[in-house]
Amino acid sequence: MTAKILGTGSYLPPKIVTNDELAKTLDTNDEWIFSHTGIHARHVAGADDCTSSMAAKAAGRALEAAGTKPEEIGLVILATTTPDYNTFPATACIVQHALGCRHAGAFDLQAACSGFVYALDMARNWSLANNGRKAIVIGAETLSRIVDWKDRASCILFGDGAGAVVIGGVEDDADAKYEPFAYRSLLGADGGGADFITREGGTRQFIAPDEPDAGQAGTLPKLNLQGHAVFAFAVKTLSAVVKSLCMDAGKHAADLDRIFAHQANGRIIEAVARRMNLPLEKFFMNLATTANTSAASIPISLDEAVRNGELKEGDLIALAGFGAGLTYAGALMQWPHL
Ligand code: UT7
């Protein structure tokens, strides 16, 4: 038995905020943002959306695409850095209830922008250990509610949205048109760079129980980003992750049909392509209109590629993410028949 992706789905909130609109309240312009990041616009959640609602919409579409009923799902994993609550209950539980997955366990996974690839690996192994039971893996973010809209060096990078896949066990297909390829994964972290991307307000901050603010540790803190340090880490790590996965599988990077790298900055992806001596066209890119949606970026990209017909059965693909933690993660797989 192998565990495969059975369907994909995504959701982007309808409101679009362009660079020109940001320039009305911020000392910036479309030329700077696009030339430094490859981003023209981002989707921003309205009052009727939050992480759980977007996650449920994306997951509902993935269930529909997979032809799977909510009751068949045994596990819901939601990778997010922007949960509905600070810090519990898990947003995955709200999504599980909204979808009607009443036989499923549910938990959130925090590995920032690498979270979806971490979660996919957890779900795949859980499915194989449980007779091929089906799981939903979601990446969903409402970054617009935690960025500092006065910090032009960080707020311009981010957007909101959700992407999801259904994964489950299938018997090996003897009639497959291609030689089946075993899945490979790589999960990594370097906590030495923990302060490169942070959001304060957790238990790290000491407040004596008798102080007036006890229990309110740093309410509504914003995201802090050391852009240069993250950029350098991203270029080095994304190339290393993809190369290492290929080497482990006895493949060359040139054998890859498509690479789904975390959509953080187009210049990061261009630098990775140059470093790996690969044509830029191998790298899926949609950040011009979605911006950086953190844990949602890779599943949104996958769903877009599936719906545009840019992924076909048998394609050898790599997923590669990096993010706060610092974390990094990759997966190599053959795209299944959907
Ligand atoms: O999911 C992971 C999340 N994080 C990332 O992926 C971040 C990775 N890093 C980056 O994408 C880039 O480092 C940034 C896009 C954040 C910054 O680009 P940069 O080319 O490294 O610019 P910089 O920080 O070196 O800034 C250059 C100049 C500065 O002005 P001075 O000091 O040279 O006068 C900035 O103040 O550009 C200025 N600047 C801006 N100007 C107009 C910074 N942000 C803006 C802006 N509009 N939005």
Coordinates of C-alpha atoms and ligand atoms in Angstrom, one line a residue:
M1 CA 0.0 0.0 0.0
T2 CA 1.1 3.6 -0.6
A3 CA -0.4 6.8 0.7
K4 CA -1.2 9.3 -2.0
I5 CA -2.8 12.7 -2.4
L6 CA -6.4 12.0 -3.5
G7 CA -7.6 15.6 -4.0
T8 CA -6.7 19.2 -3.6
G9 CA -8.6 22.4 -2.7
S10 CA -7.9 26.0 -1.9
Y11 CA -9.6 29.2 -1.0
L12 CA -8.5 32.9 -1.3
P13 CA -10.6 35.6 0.3
P14 CA -12.2 37.8 -2.4
K15 CA -10.8 41.1 -1.2
I16 CA -7.6 42.0 -3.1
V17 CA -5.2 44.7 -1.9
T18 CA -2.7 45.9 -4.6
N19 CA 0.6 47.5 -4.0
D20 CA -0.8 50.8 -5.3
E21 CA -3.4 50.6 -2.5
L22 CA -0.8 50.0 0.1
A23 CA 1.1 53.0 -1.2
K24 CA -1.8 55.3 -0.2
T25 CA -1.0 54.8 3.5
L26 CA 2.7 53.6 3.4
D27 CA 5.9 55.1 2.1
T28 CA 6.2 52.5 -0.7
N29 CA 5.3 52.0 -4.3
D30 CA 4.5 49.2 -6.8
E31 CA 7.8 49.5 -8.5
W32 CA 9.8 48.9 -5.3
I33 CA 7.6 46.0 -4.0
F34 CA 7.5 44.2 -7.3
S35 CA 11.2 44.6 -8.1
H36 CA 12.2 43.4 -4.6
T37 CA 9.7 40.6 -4.1
G38 CA 7.7 39.7 -7.3
I39 CA 4.5 40.7 -5.6
H40 CA 1.8 42.9 -7.1
A41 CA -1.1 42.1 -4.8
R42 CA -2.4 40.0 -2.0
H43 CA -5.8 38.6 -0.8
V44 CA -6.9 39.9 2.6
A45 CA -9.6 38.2 4.7
G46 CA -12.8 40.3 5.4
A47 CA -14.8 40.3 8.5
D48 CA -16.6 37.1 7.6
D49 CA -13.3 35.1 7.3
C50 CA -10.7 33.9 9.6
T51 CA -8.2 31.0 9.6
S52 CA -10.8 28.3 10.5
S53 CA -13.4 29.4 7.9
M54 CA -10.8 29.6 5.1
A55 CA -9.3 26.3 6.1
A56 CA -12.8 24.7 6.1
K57 CA -13.6 26.1 2.6
A58 CA -10.3 24.8 1.2
A59 CA -10.7 21.4 2.8
G60 CA -14.3 21.1 1.6
R61 CA -13.1 21.6 -1.9
A62 CA -10.3 19.0 -1.4
L63 CA -12.9 16.5 -0.1
E64 CA -15.1 17.2 -3.1
A65 CA -12.1 16.7 -5.5
A66 CA -11.2 13.5 -3.8
G67 CA -14.8 12.2 -3.8
T68 CA -14.4 11.6 -0.1
K69 CA -17.1 12.0 2.5
P70 CA -16.3 13.9 5.8
E71 CA -17.1 10.8 7.8
E72 CA -14.3 8.9 6.1
I73 CA -11.7 11.2 7.5
G74 CA -9.7 9.9 10.5
L75 CA -7.4 12.9 11.1
V76 CA -7.4 16.7 10.4
I77 CA -4.0 18.4 10.6
L78 CA -4.0 22.2 10.3
A79 CA -0.6 23.9 9.7
T80 CA -1.0 27.5 10.8
T81 CA 0.9 30.3 12.4
T82 CA -2.3 32.4 12.8
P83 CA -4.7 30.3 14.7
D84 CA -8.3 31.5 15.5
Y85 CA -7.5 31.6 19.2
N86 CA -4.4 32.5 21.2
T87 CA -3.5 29.7 21.8
F88 CA -6.2 27.1 22.3
P89 CA -8.5 25.4 21.3
A90 CA -6.7 24.1 18.2
T91 CA -8.2 25.7 15.1
A92 CA -8.1 22.2 13.5
C93 CA -10.9 21.2 16.0
I94 CA -13.1 24.1 14.7
V95 CA -12.4 23.0 11.1
Q96 CA -13.2 19.3 12.0
H97 CA -16.6 20.3 13.3
A98 CA -17.4 22.7 10.4
L99 CA -16.6 19.9 7.9
G100 CA -18.5 17.2 9.8
C101 CA -15.5 14.9 10.1
R102 CA -16.9 13.4 13.3
H103 CA -14.6 10.4 13.3
A104 CA -11.5 12.4 13.0
G105 CA -8.8 13.5 15.5
A106 CA -7.6 17.1 15.0
F107 CA -4.6 19.2 15.9
D108 CA -2.7 22.3 14.8
L109 CA 0.9 22.0 13.7
Q110 CA 3.3 24.9 14.1
A111 CA 6.3 24.9 11.8
A112 CA 5.5 28.3 10.3
C113 CA 5.9 28.4 6.5
S114 CA 7.2 24.8 6.4
G115 CA 4.1 23.6 8.3
F116 CA 2.2 22.1 5.4
V117 CA 5.1 19.9 4.4
Y118 CA 5.6 18.8 8.0
A119 CA 1.9 18.1 8.3
L120 CA 1.8 16.1 5.0
D121 CA 4.5 13.9 6.3
M122 CA 2.7 13.3 9.6
A123 CA -0.5 12.5 7.8
R124 CA 1.1 10.2 5.3
N125 CA 2.8 8.1 8.0
W126 CA -0.4 8.1 10.1
S127 CA -2.3 6.8 7.2
L128 CA 0.2 4.0 6.4
A129 CA 0.1 3.0 10.1
N130 CA -3.7 2.9 10.1
N131 CA -4.5 0.7 7.2
G132 CA -4.7 3.6 4.7
R133 CA -7.3 5.7 6.6
K134 CA -7.8 9.1 5.1
A135 CA -6.6 12.4 6.5
I136 CA -7.0 16.1 5.6
V137 CA -3.9 18.2 5.6
I138 CA -4.5 22.0 5.5
G139 CA -2.3 25.1 5.5
A140 CA -4.3 28.2 6.4
E141 CA -3.3 31.7 7.4
T142 CA -4.7 35.1 8.3
L143 CA -1.4 37.0 8.3
S144 CA -3.2 40.3 7.7
R145 CA -4.3 40.2 11.3
I146 CA -0.8 39.9 12.8
V147 CA 1.5 42.0 10.5
D148 CA 2.4 45.5 11.4
W149 CA 0.7 47.5 8.7
K150 CA 3.1 50.4 9.5
D151 CA 6.2 48.4 8.8
R152 CA 6.8 48.6 5.0
A153 CA 9.7 46.2 5.2
S154 CA 7.4 43.3 6.3
C155 CA 3.7 44.0 5.7
I156 CA 4.0 44.2 2.0
L157 CA 5.1 40.5 1.9
F158 CA 2.1 38.7 3.2
G159 CA -1.4 37.6 2.2
D160 CA -4.2 35.4 3.5
G161 CA -5.6 32.1 2.2
A162 CA -5.8 28.4 2.6
G163 CA -4.9 25.2 0.7
A164 CA -5.7 21.6 1.5
V165 CA -5.2 18.0 0.4
V166 CA -6.9 14.7 1.2
I167 CA -4.4 11.9 1.6
G168 CA -5.1 8.2 2.0
G169 CA -3.8 4.7 1.3
V170 CA -4.3 3.0 -2.0
E171 CA -3.2 -0.4 -3.2
D172 CA -0.2 -0.2 -5.5
D173 CA -1.4 0.2 -9.1
A174 CA 0.0 -2.6 -11.2
D175 CA -1.4 -0.8 -14.3
A176 CA 0.3 2.5 -13.7
K177 CA 1.7 4.2 -16.8
Y178 CA 4.9 5.0 -15.0
E179 CA 7.3 3.2 -12.7
P180 CA 6.1 3.9 -9.2
F181 CA 8.4 6.1 -7.2
A182 CA 8.7 6.0 -3.5
Y183 CA 8.0 9.2 -1.5
R184 CA 10.9 10.9 0.2
S185 CA 10.8 13.6 2.8
L186 CA 13.2 15.8 4.8
L187 CA 12.3 17.7 7.9
G188 CA 14.7 20.1 9.5
A189 CA 15.2 23.0 11.9
D190 CA 17.8 25.4 13.2
G191 CA 16.6 27.1 16.4
G192 CA 19.8 29.2 16.3
G193 CA 17.8 31.5 14.0
A194 CA 14.6 31.6 16.1
D195 CA 14.8 35.4 16.5
F196 CA 14.8 36.0 12.7
I197 CA 11.0 35.9 12.5
T198 CA 9.0 36.2 15.7
R199 CA 5.8 37.2 17.2
E200 CA 6.0 38.1 20.9
G201 CA 3.3 37.6 23.4
G202 CA 3.8 34.1 24.7
T203 CA 5.0 32.7 28.0
R204 CA 8.5 33.7 27.2
Q205 CA 7.6 37.1 28.6
F206 CA 7.7 37.0 32.5
I207 CA 4.9 38.8 34.2
A208 CA 4.7 38.3 38.0
P209 CA 1.3 36.9 39.0
D210 CA 0.6 40.0 41.2
E211 CA 1.3 42.5 38.4
P212 CA -1.8 44.2 36.9
D213 CA -1.0 42.7 33.4
A214 CA -0.7 39.1 34.6
G215 CA -2.5 36.8 32.2
Q216 CA -2.5 39.4 29.4
A217 CA 1.1 38.8 28.3
G218 CA 1.7 41.3 25.5
T219 CA -1.7 41.4 23.8
L220 CA -1.8 41.9 20.1
P221 CA 1.9 41.8 19.3
K222 CA 3.0 42.1 15.7
L223 CA 5.2 40.1 13.4
N224 CA 9.0 41.0 13.5
L225 CA 11.1 40.1 10.5
Q226 CA 14.9 40.2 9.8
G227 CA 14.5 40.2 6.1
H228 CA 18.2 39.8 5.0
A229 CA 18.9 36.9 7.4
V230 CA 15.8 35.0 6.2
F231 CA 16.5 35.7 2.6
A232 CA 20.1 34.2 2.9
F233 CA 18.8 31.2 4.8
A234 CA 16.0 30.6 2.3
V235 CA 18.2 30.5 -0.8
K236 CA 20.8 28.2 0.9
T237 CA 18.2 25.9 2.4
L238 CA 15.7 25.5 -0.4
S239 CA 18.5 24.4 -2.8
A240 CA 20.0 22.1 -0.2
V241 CA 16.6 20.4 0.6
V242 CA 15.8 19.7 -3.1
K243 CA 19.3 18.5 -3.9
S244 CA 19.4 16.2 -0.8
L245 CA 16.0 14.7 -1.6
C246 CA 17.0 14.0 -5.2
M247 CA 20.3 12.5 -4.2
D248 CA 18.6 10.3 -1.6
A249 CA 16.2 9.0 -4.3
G250 CA 19.0 8.4 -6.9
K251 CA 17.6 11.3 -9.0
H252 CA 19.0 14.5 -10.4
A253 CA 17.4 17.9 -9.8
A254 CA 17.1 18.0 -13.6
D255 CA 14.8 15.0 -13.5
L256 CA 12.2 17.0 -11.6
D257 CA 9.2 18.1 -13.7
R258 CA 8.0 20.8 -11.2
I259 CA 9.2 22.3 -7.9
F260 CA 6.7 23.8 -5.5
A261 CA 8.8 26.1 -3.3
H262 CA 7.3 28.3 -0.6
Q263 CA 6.2 31.5 -2.2
A264 CA 8.0 34.1 -0.1
N265 CA 9.8 36.2 -2.6
G266 CA 10.3 35.7 -6.4
R267 CA 14.0 36.8 -6.0
I268 CA 14.5 33.9 -3.5
I269 CA 13.2 31.4 -6.1
E270 CA 15.2 33.0 -8.9
A271 CA 18.4 32.7 -6.8
V272 CA 17.6 29.0 -6.0
A273 CA 17.0 28.3 -9.7
R274 CA 20.4 29.9 -10.6
R275 CA 22.2 28.0 -7.8
M276 CA 20.7 24.7 -8.9
N277 CA 21.3 25.5 -12.6
L278 CA 17.6 24.8 -13.3
P279 CA 15.3 26.8 -15.6
L280 CA 13.0 29.1 -13.7
E281 CA 10.0 27.6 -15.5
K282 CA 10.4 24.4 -13.4
F283 CA 9.4 26.5 -10.3
F284 CA 5.7 27.1 -9.9
M285 CA 5.1 30.7 -9.1
N286 CA 1.9 32.5 -8.1
L287 CA 3.1 35.0 -5.5
A288 CA 2.5 38.0 -7.8
T289 CA -1.2 37.8 -6.8
T290 CA -1.1 35.7 -3.6
A291 CA 2.0 37.1 -1.9
N292 CA 3.4 35.0 1.0
T293 CA 0.6 33.0 2.6
S294 CA 3.0 31.1 4.9
A295 CA 1.8 27.5 5.6
A296 CA -0.9 27.9 3.0
S297 CA 1.5 28.8 0.1
I298 CA 2.4 25.3 -1.0
P299 CA -1.1 23.7 -0.9
I300 CA -2.6 26.7 -2.7
S301 CA 0.1 26.4 -5.4
L302 CA -0.6 22.6 -5.7
D303 CA -4.3 23.2 -6.1
E304 CA -3.8 26.0 -8.6
A305 CA -1.5 23.7 -10.7
V306 CA -4.0 20.8 -10.6
R307 CA -6.9 23.0 -11.6
N308 CA -4.8 24.7 -14.4
G309 CA -3.8 21.3 -15.8
E310 CA -0.1 22.1 -15.0
L311 CA 0.4 18.8 -13.1
K312 CA -0.1 15.5 -14.8
E313 CA -0.1 11.9 -13.6
G314 CA 3.5 10.6 -13.2
D315 CA 5.2 14.0 -12.9
L316 CA 8.1 13.9 -10.4
I317 CA 7.7 16.9 -8.1
A318 CA 9.4 18.4 -5.1
L319 CA 7.8 20.5 -2.4
A320 CA 10.2 22.7 -0.5
G321 CA 9.5 25.1 2.4
F322 CA 11.3 27.3 4.9
G323 CA 10.2 29.6 7.6
A324 CA 10.2 30.8 11.2
G325 CA 11.8 28.5 13.7
L326 CA 13.9 28.4 11.6
T327 CA 12.3 25.4 10.0
Y328 CA 12.7 23.7 6.6
A329 CA 11.0 20.8 4.9
G330 CA 10.8 19.0 1.6
A331 CA 9.1 16.1 0.0
L332 CA 9.7 14.3 -3.3
M333 CA 6.8 12.4 -4.9
Q334 CA 5.3 11.3 -8.1
W335 CA 2.0 13.1 -8.8
P336 CA -0.8 10.5 -8.6
H337 CA -3.8 9.9 -10.8
L338 CA -6.5 12.1 -9.3
Ligands
UT7_1 O1 8.1 33.2 4.9 C1 9.3 33.7 5.3 C2 9.1 35.2 5.5 N1 10.1 36.1 5.2 C3 10.8 36.3 4.1 O2 10.7 35.5 3.2 C4 11.7 37.5 4.0 C5 12.9 37.3 3.1 N2 13.5 38.6 2.8 C6 13.0 39.4 1.9 O3 12.1 39.1 1.1 C7 13.7 40.8 1.6 O4 14.8 40.9 2.5 C8 12.8 42.0 1.8 C9 11.8 42.1 0.7 C10 12.0 41.9 3.2 C11 13.6 43.3 1.8 O5 14.2 43.4 0.5 P1 15.7 43.9 0.4 O6 16.1 43.9 -1.0 O7 16.5 43.0 1.4 O8 15.6 45.4 0.9 P2 16.4 46.1 2.2 O9 15.8 45.6 3.5 O10 17.8 45.9 2.0 O11 16.0 47.6 2.0 C12 16.5 48.4 0.9 C13 16.0 49.8 1.0 C14 16.0 50.3 2.4 O12 16.2 51.7 2.3 P3 17.7 52.4 2.5 O13 18.1 52.0 3.9 O14 18.6 51.7 1.5 O15 17.5 53.8 2.3 C15 14.6 50.1 3.0 O16 14.3 51.1 4.0 O17 14.6 49.7 0.7 C16 13.8 50.3 1.8 N3 12.5 49.6 1.8 C17 11.4 50.0 1.1 N4 11.3 51.0 0.2 C18 10.1 51.1 -0.4 C19 12.2 48.5 2.6 N5 10.9 48.2 2.4 C20 10.4 49.1 1.4 C21 9.2 49.2 0.8 N6 9.1 50.2 -0.1 N7 8.2 48.4 1.0

